[in-house]
mmCIF file of C-alpha atoms and ligand atoms in Angstrom:
data_model
loop_
_atom_site.group_PDB
_atom_site.id
_atom_site.type_symbol
_atom_site.label_atom_id
_atom_site.label_comp_id
_atom_site.label_asym_id
_atom_site.label_seq_id
_atom_site.Cartn_x
_atom_site.Cartn_y
_atom_site.Cartn_z
ATOM 1 C CA UNK A 681 16.852 -36.351 52.410
ATOM 2 C CA UNK A 682 14.942 -33.737 50.464
ATOM 3 C CA UNK A 683 12.253 -31.184 51.253
ATOM 4 C CA UNK A 684 10.713 -33.499 53.798
ATOM 5 C CA UNK A 685 13.679 -33.199 56.173
ATOM 6 C CA UNK A 686 11.803 -30.218 57.649
ATOM 7 C CA UNK A 687 14.642 -27.760 57.161
ATOM 8 C CA UNK A 688 14.629 -27.058 53.461
ATOM 9 C CA UNK A 689 11.103 -25.684 53.373
ATOM 10 C CA UNK A 690 11.015 -23.582 56.539
ATOM 11 C CA UNK A 691 9.853 -20.074 55.771
ATOM 12 C CA UNK A 692 10.596 -16.635 57.153
ATOM 13 C CA UNK A 693 9.233 -13.421 55.734
ATOM 14 C CA UNK A 694 8.010 -15.277 52.658
ATOM 15 C CA UNK A 695 11.573 -16.164 51.616
ATOM 16 C CA UNK A 696 12.378 -19.858 51.465
ATOM 17 C CA UNK A 697 15.501 -20.742 53.444
ATOM 18 C CA UNK A 698 18.423 -21.527 51.159
ATOM 19 C CA UNK A 699 16.688 -20.132 48.061
ATOM 20 C CA UNK A 700 18.064 -17.643 45.573
ATOM 21 C CA UNK A 701 15.824 -15.014 47.197
ATOM 22 C CA UNK A 702 17.486 -15.657 50.576
ATOM 23 C CA UNK A 703 20.939 -15.318 49.012
ATOM 24 C CA UNK A 704 19.847 -12.051 47.382
ATOM 25 C CA UNK A 705 19.509 -10.660 50.917
ATOM 26 C CA UNK A 706 23.049 -11.637 52.002
ATOM 27 C CA UNK A 707 24.944 -11.388 48.702
ATOM 28 C CA UNK A 708 26.770 -8.154 49.525
ATOM 29 C CA UNK A 709 28.406 -9.695 52.606
ATOM 30 C CA UNK A 710 28.646 -13.298 51.381
ATOM 31 C CA UNK A 711 32.350 -13.488 50.449
ATOM 32 C CA UNK A 712 33.572 -11.684 53.549
ATOM 33 C CA UNK A 713 31.451 -13.732 55.970
ATOM 34 C CA UNK A 714 32.292 -16.938 54.145
ATOM 35 C CA UNK A 715 36.042 -16.351 54.437
ATOM 36 C CA UNK A 716 35.713 -15.713 58.174
ATOM 37 C CA UNK A 717 33.375 -18.536 59.188
ATOM 38 C CA UNK A 718 35.185 -21.138 57.098
ATOM 39 C CA UNK A 719 38.429 -20.014 58.775
ATOM 40 C CA UNK A 720 39.917 -19.682 55.280
ATOM 41 C CA UNK A 721 39.579 -23.436 54.582
ATOM 42 C CA UNK A 722 37.054 -22.819 51.797
ATOM 43 C CA UNK A 723 39.752 -21.910 49.259
ATOM 44 C CA UNK A 724 41.553 -25.218 49.693
ATOM 45 C CA UNK A 725 38.243 -27.116 49.480
ATOM 46 C CA UNK A 726 37.339 -25.378 46.230
ATOM 47 C CA UNK A 727 40.838 -26.126 44.845
ATOM 48 C CA UNK A 728 40.345 -29.817 45.633
ATOM 49 C CA UNK A 729 36.979 -29.714 43.855
ATOM 50 C CA UNK A 730 38.602 -28.259 40.735
ATOM 51 C CA UNK A 731 41.356 -30.900 40.792
ATOM 52 C CA UNK A 732 38.772 -33.710 41.000
ATOM 53 C CA UNK A 733 37.070 -32.527 37.816
ATOM 54 C CA UNK A 734 40.061 -34.202 36.137
ATOM 55 C CA UNK A 735 40.016 -31.855 33.151
ATOM 56 C CA UNK A 736 42.636 -32.592 30.516
ATOM 57 C CA UNK A 737 45.361 -29.959 30.807
ATOM 58 C CA UNK A 738 45.445 -27.445 27.950
ATOM 59 C CA UNK A 739 42.445 -28.972 26.183
ATOM 60 C CA UNK A 740 39.669 -26.507 25.269
ATOM 61 C CA UNK A 741 36.521 -27.466 27.132
ATOM 62 C CA UNK A 742 33.372 -26.106 28.716
ATOM 63 C CA UNK A 743 32.552 -26.657 32.399
ATOM 64 C CA UNK A 744 29.326 -25.966 34.317
ATOM 65 C CA UNK A 745 29.366 -24.610 37.872
ATOM 66 C CA UNK A 746 25.887 -25.028 39.386
ATOM 67 C CA UNK A 747 24.812 -22.723 42.253
ATOM 68 C CA UNK A 748 27.910 -20.708 41.393
ATOM 69 C CA UNK A 749 27.085 -17.863 43.811
ATOM 70 C CA UNK A 750 29.680 -15.107 43.584
ATOM 71 C CA UNK A 751 31.787 -17.179 41.193
ATOM 72 C CA UNK A 752 34.748 -18.389 43.254
ATOM 73 C CA UNK A 753 34.687 -21.918 41.819
ATOM 74 C CA UNK A 754 34.257 -20.654 38.259
ATOM 75 C CA UNK A 755 37.246 -18.345 38.736
ATOM 76 C CA UNK A 756 39.325 -21.185 40.211
ATOM 77 C CA UNK A 757 38.522 -23.423 37.218
ATOM 78 C CA UNK A 758 39.374 -20.680 34.722
ATOM 79 C CA UNK A 759 42.687 -19.986 36.469
ATOM 80 C CA UNK A 760 43.696 -23.646 36.704
ATOM 81 C CA UNK A 761 42.675 -24.359 33.099
ATOM 82 C CA UNK A 762 43.505 -21.511 30.713
ATOM 83 C CA UNK A 763 41.684 -23.274 27.847
ATOM 84 C CA UNK A 764 38.447 -23.791 29.770
ATOM 85 C CA UNK A 765 35.292 -21.751 29.424
ATOM 86 C CA UNK A 766 32.995 -21.844 32.440
ATOM 87 C CA UNK A 767 29.262 -21.303 32.668
ATOM 88 C CA UNK A 768 28.020 -20.430 36.161
ATOM 89 C CA UNK A 769 24.332 -20.833 36.965
ATOM 90 C CA UNK A 770 22.590 -19.578 40.090
ATOM 91 C CA UNK A 771 19.114 -18.681 41.342
ATOM 92 C CA UNK A 772 20.222 -15.367 42.898
ATOM 93 C CA UNK A 773 20.549 -12.354 40.597
ATOM 94 C CA UNK A 774 22.517 -10.451 43.252
ATOM 95 C CA UNK A 775 25.088 -13.233 43.693
ATOM 96 C CA UNK A 776 25.474 -13.366 39.894
ATOM 97 C CA UNK A 777 26.075 -9.611 39.666
ATOM 98 C CA UNK A 778 28.977 -10.029 42.086
ATOM 99 C CA UNK A 779 30.278 -13.011 40.103
ATOM 100 C CA UNK A 780 30.319 -10.918 36.915
ATOM 101 C CA UNK A 781 32.163 -8.088 38.691
ATOM 102 C CA UNK A 782 34.701 -10.588 40.036
ATOM 103 C CA UNK A 783 35.323 -12.119 36.585
ATOM 104 C CA UNK A 784 35.813 -8.663 35.053
ATOM 105 C CA UNK A 785 38.153 -7.568 37.855
ATOM 106 C CA UNK A 786 40.313 -10.641 37.242
ATOM 107 C CA UNK A 787 40.266 -10.160 33.456
ATOM 108 C CA UNK A 788 38.493 -13.507 33.050
ATOM 109 C CA UNK A 789 35.238 -12.081 31.740
ATOM 110 C CA UNK A 790 35.777 -13.498 28.254
ATOM 111 C CA UNK A 791 35.870 -17.100 29.503
ATOM 112 C CA UNK A 792 33.231 -16.928 32.241
ATOM 113 C CA UNK A 793 29.514 -16.535 31.651
ATOM 114 C CA UNK A 794 26.935 -16.330 34.407
ATOM 115 C CA UNK A 795 23.237 -16.927 34.075
ATOM 116 C CA UNK A 796 20.145 -17.078 36.236
ATOM 117 C CA UNK A 797 18.468 -20.480 36.517
ATOM 118 C CA UNK A 798 17.271 -23.379 38.625
ATOM 119 C CA UNK A 799 19.608 -26.297 39.288
ATOM 120 C CA UNK A 800 16.630 -28.655 39.213
ATOM 121 C CA UNK A 801 15.900 -27.814 35.556
ATOM 122 C CA UNK A 802 19.193 -26.969 33.890
ATOM 123 C CA UNK A 803 18.627 -24.995 30.668
ATOM 124 C CA UNK A 804 21.357 -26.825 28.730
ATOM 125 C CA UNK A 805 21.531 -29.578 26.130
ATOM 126 C CA UNK A 806 22.475 -33.065 27.274
ATOM 127 C CA UNK A 807 26.192 -33.994 27.251
ATOM 128 C CA UNK A 808 27.263 -30.389 26.588
ATOM 129 C CA UNK A 809 29.886 -30.009 29.349
ATOM 130 C CA UNK A 810 33.227 -31.745 29.952
ATOM 131 C CA UNK A 811 32.481 -31.704 33.700
ATOM 132 C CA UNK A 812 29.958 -30.266 36.119
ATOM 133 C CA UNK A 813 30.314 -29.163 39.730
ATOM 134 C CA UNK A 814 28.553 -27.507 42.625
ATOM 135 C CA UNK A 815 29.989 -26.067 45.852
ATOM 136 C CA UNK A 816 27.885 -25.590 48.987
ATOM 137 C CA UNK A 817 24.658 -25.689 47.008
ATOM 138 C CA UNK A 818 23.159 -29.182 47.313
ATOM 139 C CA UNK A 819 22.161 -28.590 50.955
ATOM 140 C CA UNK A 820 19.826 -25.832 49.774
ATOM 141 C CA UNK A 821 18.034 -27.798 47.084
ATOM 142 C CA UNK A 822 14.511 -29.144 47.483
ATOM 143 C CA UNK A 823 14.939 -32.078 45.138
ATOM 144 C CA UNK A 824 18.549 -33.196 45.412
ATOM 145 C CA UNK A 825 18.127 -36.259 43.237
ATOM 146 C CA UNK A 826 16.724 -34.103 40.427
ATOM 147 C CA UNK A 827 19.727 -31.775 40.735
ATOM 148 C CA UNK A 828 22.331 -34.554 40.534
ATOM 149 C CA UNK A 829 20.424 -36.190 37.648
ATOM 150 C CA UNK A 830 20.462 -32.869 35.820
ATOM 151 C CA UNK A 831 24.197 -32.444 36.461
ATOM 152 C CA UNK A 832 24.799 -35.960 35.096
ATOM 153 C CA UNK A 833 22.564 -35.291 32.074
ATOM 154 C CA UNK A 834 24.428 -32.164 30.924
ATOM 155 C CA UNK A 835 27.868 -33.785 31.399
ATOM 156 C CA UNK A 836 29.334 -35.752 28.540
ATOM 157 C CA UNK A 837 30.055 -39.497 28.894
ATOM 158 C CA UNK A 838 33.211 -40.105 30.921
ATOM 159 C CA UNK A 839 33.026 -36.617 32.500
ATOM 160 C CA UNK A 840 33.126 -35.983 36.236
ATOM 161 C CA UNK A 841 30.333 -34.626 38.420
ATOM 162 C CA UNK A 842 31.646 -33.190 41.708
ATOM 163 C CA UNK A 843 29.675 -31.807 44.652
ATOM 164 C CA UNK A 844 31.246 -30.072 47.630
ATOM 165 C CA UNK A 845 29.273 -29.706 50.847
ATOM 166 C CA UNK A 846 29.838 -28.777 54.466
ATOM 167 C CA UNK A 847 29.588 -31.417 57.154
ATOM 168 C CA UNK A 848 30.245 -31.916 60.823
ATOM 169 C CA UNK A 849 33.566 -33.522 61.776
ATOM 170 C CA UNK A 850 33.000 -36.910 63.413
ATOM 171 C CA UNK A 851 36.283 -37.514 65.260
ATOM 172 C CA UNK A 852 36.464 -37.850 69.086
ATOM 173 C CA UNK A 853 38.053 -34.419 69.429
ATOM 174 C CA UNK A 854 37.149 -32.714 66.161
ATOM 175 C CA UNK A 855 33.473 -33.811 66.403
ATOM 176 C CA UNK A 856 32.534 -31.894 69.578
ATOM 177 C CA UNK A 857 34.733 -28.945 68.590
ATOM 178 C CA UNK A 858 33.182 -28.794 65.115
ATOM 179 C CA UNK A 859 29.641 -29.066 66.488
ATOM 180 C CA UNK A 860 30.292 -26.303 69.018
ATOM 181 C CA UNK A 861 31.758 -24.095 66.304
ATOM 182 C CA UNK A 862 28.931 -24.566 63.844
ATOM 183 C CA UNK A 863 26.083 -24.528 66.398
ATOM 184 C CA UNK A 864 27.197 -21.592 68.512
ATOM 185 C CA UNK A 865 29.902 -19.542 66.813
ATOM 186 C CA UNK A 866 28.843 -19.612 63.142
ATOM 187 C CA UNK A 867 25.341 -18.119 63.710
ATOM 188 C CA UNK A 868 26.767 -15.426 65.987
ATOM 189 C CA UNK A 869 29.719 -14.583 63.751
ATOM 190 C CA UNK A 870 27.569 -14.667 60.614
ATOM 191 C CA UNK A 871 24.872 -12.523 62.203
ATOM 192 C CA UNK A 872 27.385 -10.062 63.563
ATOM 193 C CA UNK A 873 29.299 -9.702 60.298
ATOM 194 C CA UNK A 874 26.240 -9.529 58.057
ATOM 195 C CA UNK A 875 23.648 -7.887 60.300
ATOM 196 C CA UNK A 876 21.271 -10.743 59.432
ATOM 197 C CA UNK A 877 21.553 -13.721 61.774
ATOM 198 C CA UNK A 878 18.692 -15.685 60.206
ATOM 199 C CA UNK A 879 20.657 -16.963 57.189
ATOM 200 C CA UNK A 880 23.468 -18.218 59.425
ATOM 201 C CA UNK A 881 21.083 -19.963 61.823
ATOM 202 C CA UNK A 882 19.687 -21.649 58.735
ATOM 203 C CA UNK A 883 23.239 -22.653 57.743
ATOM 204 C CA UNK A 884 23.748 -24.355 61.111
ATOM 205 C CA UNK A 885 20.383 -26.171 60.924
ATOM 206 C CA UNK A 886 20.838 -27.265 57.334
ATOM 207 C CA UNK A 887 24.350 -28.618 57.912
ATOM 208 C CA UNK A 888 23.060 -30.609 60.910
ATOM 209 C CA UNK A 889 20.166 -31.976 58.812
ATOM 210 C CA UNK A 890 22.319 -32.918 55.804
ATOM 211 C CA UNK A 891 22.471 -36.696 55.297
ATOM 212 C CA UNK A 892 25.603 -38.711 56.080
ATOM 213 C CA UNK A 893 28.164 -39.236 53.277
ATOM 214 C CA UNK A 894 27.013 -42.797 52.509
ATOM 215 C CA UNK A 895 23.516 -41.549 51.662
ATOM 216 C CA UNK A 896 24.901 -38.900 49.332
ATOM 217 C CA UNK A 897 27.014 -41.510 47.536
ATOM 218 C CA UNK A 898 23.812 -43.562 47.143
ATOM 219 C CA UNK A 899 22.171 -40.474 45.640
ATOM 220 C CA UNK A 900 24.992 -40.312 43.045
ATOM 221 C CA UNK A 901 24.359 -43.959 42.207
ATOM 222 C CA UNK A 902 20.616 -43.321 41.802
ATOM 223 C CA UNK A 903 21.506 -40.473 39.435
ATOM 224 C CA UNK A 904 23.307 -43.083 37.296
ATOM 225 C CA UNK A 905 26.837 -41.920 38.138
ATOM 226 C CA UNK A 906 29.532 -44.570 38.475
ATOM 227 C CA UNK A 907 32.556 -44.835 40.804
ATOM 228 C CA UNK A 908 30.745 -42.650 43.346
ATOM 229 C CA UNK A 909 32.862 -41.673 46.350
ATOM 230 C CA UNK A 910 32.863 -39.321 49.324
ATOM 231 C CA UNK A 911 36.180 -37.687 50.185
ATOM 232 C CA UNK A 912 36.402 -36.190 53.683
ATOM 233 C CA UNK A 913 38.264 -32.880 53.852
ATOM 234 C CA UNK A 914 39.512 -31.210 57.042
ATOM 235 C CA UNK A 915 38.402 -34.103 59.305
ATOM 236 C CA UNK A 916 34.940 -34.160 57.696
ATOM 237 C CA UNK A 917 34.179 -30.438 58.058
ATOM 238 C CA UNK A 918 33.571 -30.697 54.347
ATOM 239 C CA UNK A 919 32.950 -33.588 51.944
ATOM 240 C CA UNK A 920 33.653 -33.808 48.263
ATOM 241 C CA UNK A 921 31.301 -36.187 46.448
ATOM 242 C CA UNK A 922 32.416 -37.369 43.035
ATOM 243 C CA UNK A 923 31.010 -39.626 40.344
ATOM 244 C CA UNK A 924 31.569 -40.246 36.671
ATOM 245 C CA UNK A 925 29.046 -40.221 33.858
ATOM 246 C CA UNK A 926 29.185 -43.711 32.318
ATOM 247 C CA UNK A 927 30.984 -43.919 28.980
ATOM 248 C CA UNK A 928 28.611 -44.903 26.199
HETATM 249 C C1 LIG B 731 26.145 -21.249 49.872
HETATM 250 S S1 LIG B 731 25.972 -20.533 48.280
HETATM 251 C C2 LIG B 731 27.333 -21.252 47.423
HETATM 252 C C3 LIG B 731 27.905 -20.347 46.365
HETATM 253 C C4 LIG B 731 29.194 -20.786 45.705
HETATM 254 N N1 LIG B 731 29.046 -22.041 44.997
HETATM 255 C C5 LIG B 731 30.368 -20.853 46.647
HETATM 256 O O1 LIG B 731 31.199 -21.766 46.510
HETATM 257 O O2 LIG B 731 30.512 -19.967 47.483
HETATM 258 C C6 LIG B 731 24.592 -21.428 47.653
HETATM 259 C C7 LIG B 731 24.075 -20.881 46.332
HETATM 260 O O3 LIG B 731 23.034 -21.735 45.852
HETATM 261 C C8 LIG B 731 22.129 -20.920 45.130
HETATM 262 N N2 LIG B 731 20.862 -21.654 44.938
HETATM 263 C C9 LIG B 731 19.933 -21.978 45.855
HETATM 264 N N3 LIG B 731 18.932 -22.680 45.281
HETATM 265 C C10 LIG B 731 19.250 -22.796 43.962
HETATM 266 C C11 LIG B 731 18.625 -23.422 42.842
HETATM 267 N N4 LIG B 731 17.470 -24.093 42.957
HETATM 268 N N5 LIG B 731 19.230 -23.359 41.646
HETATM 269 C C12 LIG B 731 20.413 -22.696 41.496
HETATM 270 N N6 LIG B 731 21.059 -22.081 42.522
HETATM 271 C C13 LIG B 731 20.477 -22.143 43.735
HETATM 272 C C14 LIG B 731 22.017 -19.670 45.968
HETATM 273 O O4 LIG B 731 21.494 -18.569 45.265
HETATM 274 C C15 LIG B 731 23.471 -19.472 46.410
HETATM 275 O O5 LIG B 731 24.173 -18.599 45.556
#
């Protein structure tokens, strides 16, 4: 379920699909396109992710948002938890610039910090964060096990690791509709709205190639997380994967 699935490493113009360099090329349009192609569901999915971090209300804490992109999850955490400080890490400098602008515009700059880095080698001490999350990033990673292990490593014992990722609905009606939407409409809409269809064809291919929820839960277990679970959102159009770092 890693680089060898044939999708993660495909190349175009020297830019690896799903990499920070690819997101640099679409950063300016990312939020707008995202809101349209997710039909607005993405906000609710991110809210659910924040809720599942199970942060103690009103307790000062530090949270890590991996592959933070333009910072929507980090902002949602900071708004839901006024005592929380959030570090967002991403491999795209352009996405991070937009995240910083967003934090400043919402007067959250003091509690949000964004830095460039690779999810597979997190530049943080072990057990530093109260919780760690990632939204729509794991699909793009070469070594997914390394990423989840790193997320578990930097989270303190008892803390939650939560990973949100797109999927294809599997119901009798929602399955064919979802597949049609993601295979035919998303690449066209994305290409039309951003002027760069390649990234949105990649999105369709990478969602189709993403492993089924049971395999991702197994990945959490291999990363030494306990109580691993997959929660289907919007008929499986998205899954939230959660696990807890074992208490010492
Ligand atoms: C689909 S975007 C998701 C952004 C954001 N989390 C959201 O909810 O909209 C995927 C992000 O993963 C980042 N990314 C890709 N490979 C990465 C890596 N190895 N380490 C850190 N970030 C990475 C990209 O730069 C991009 O911003």
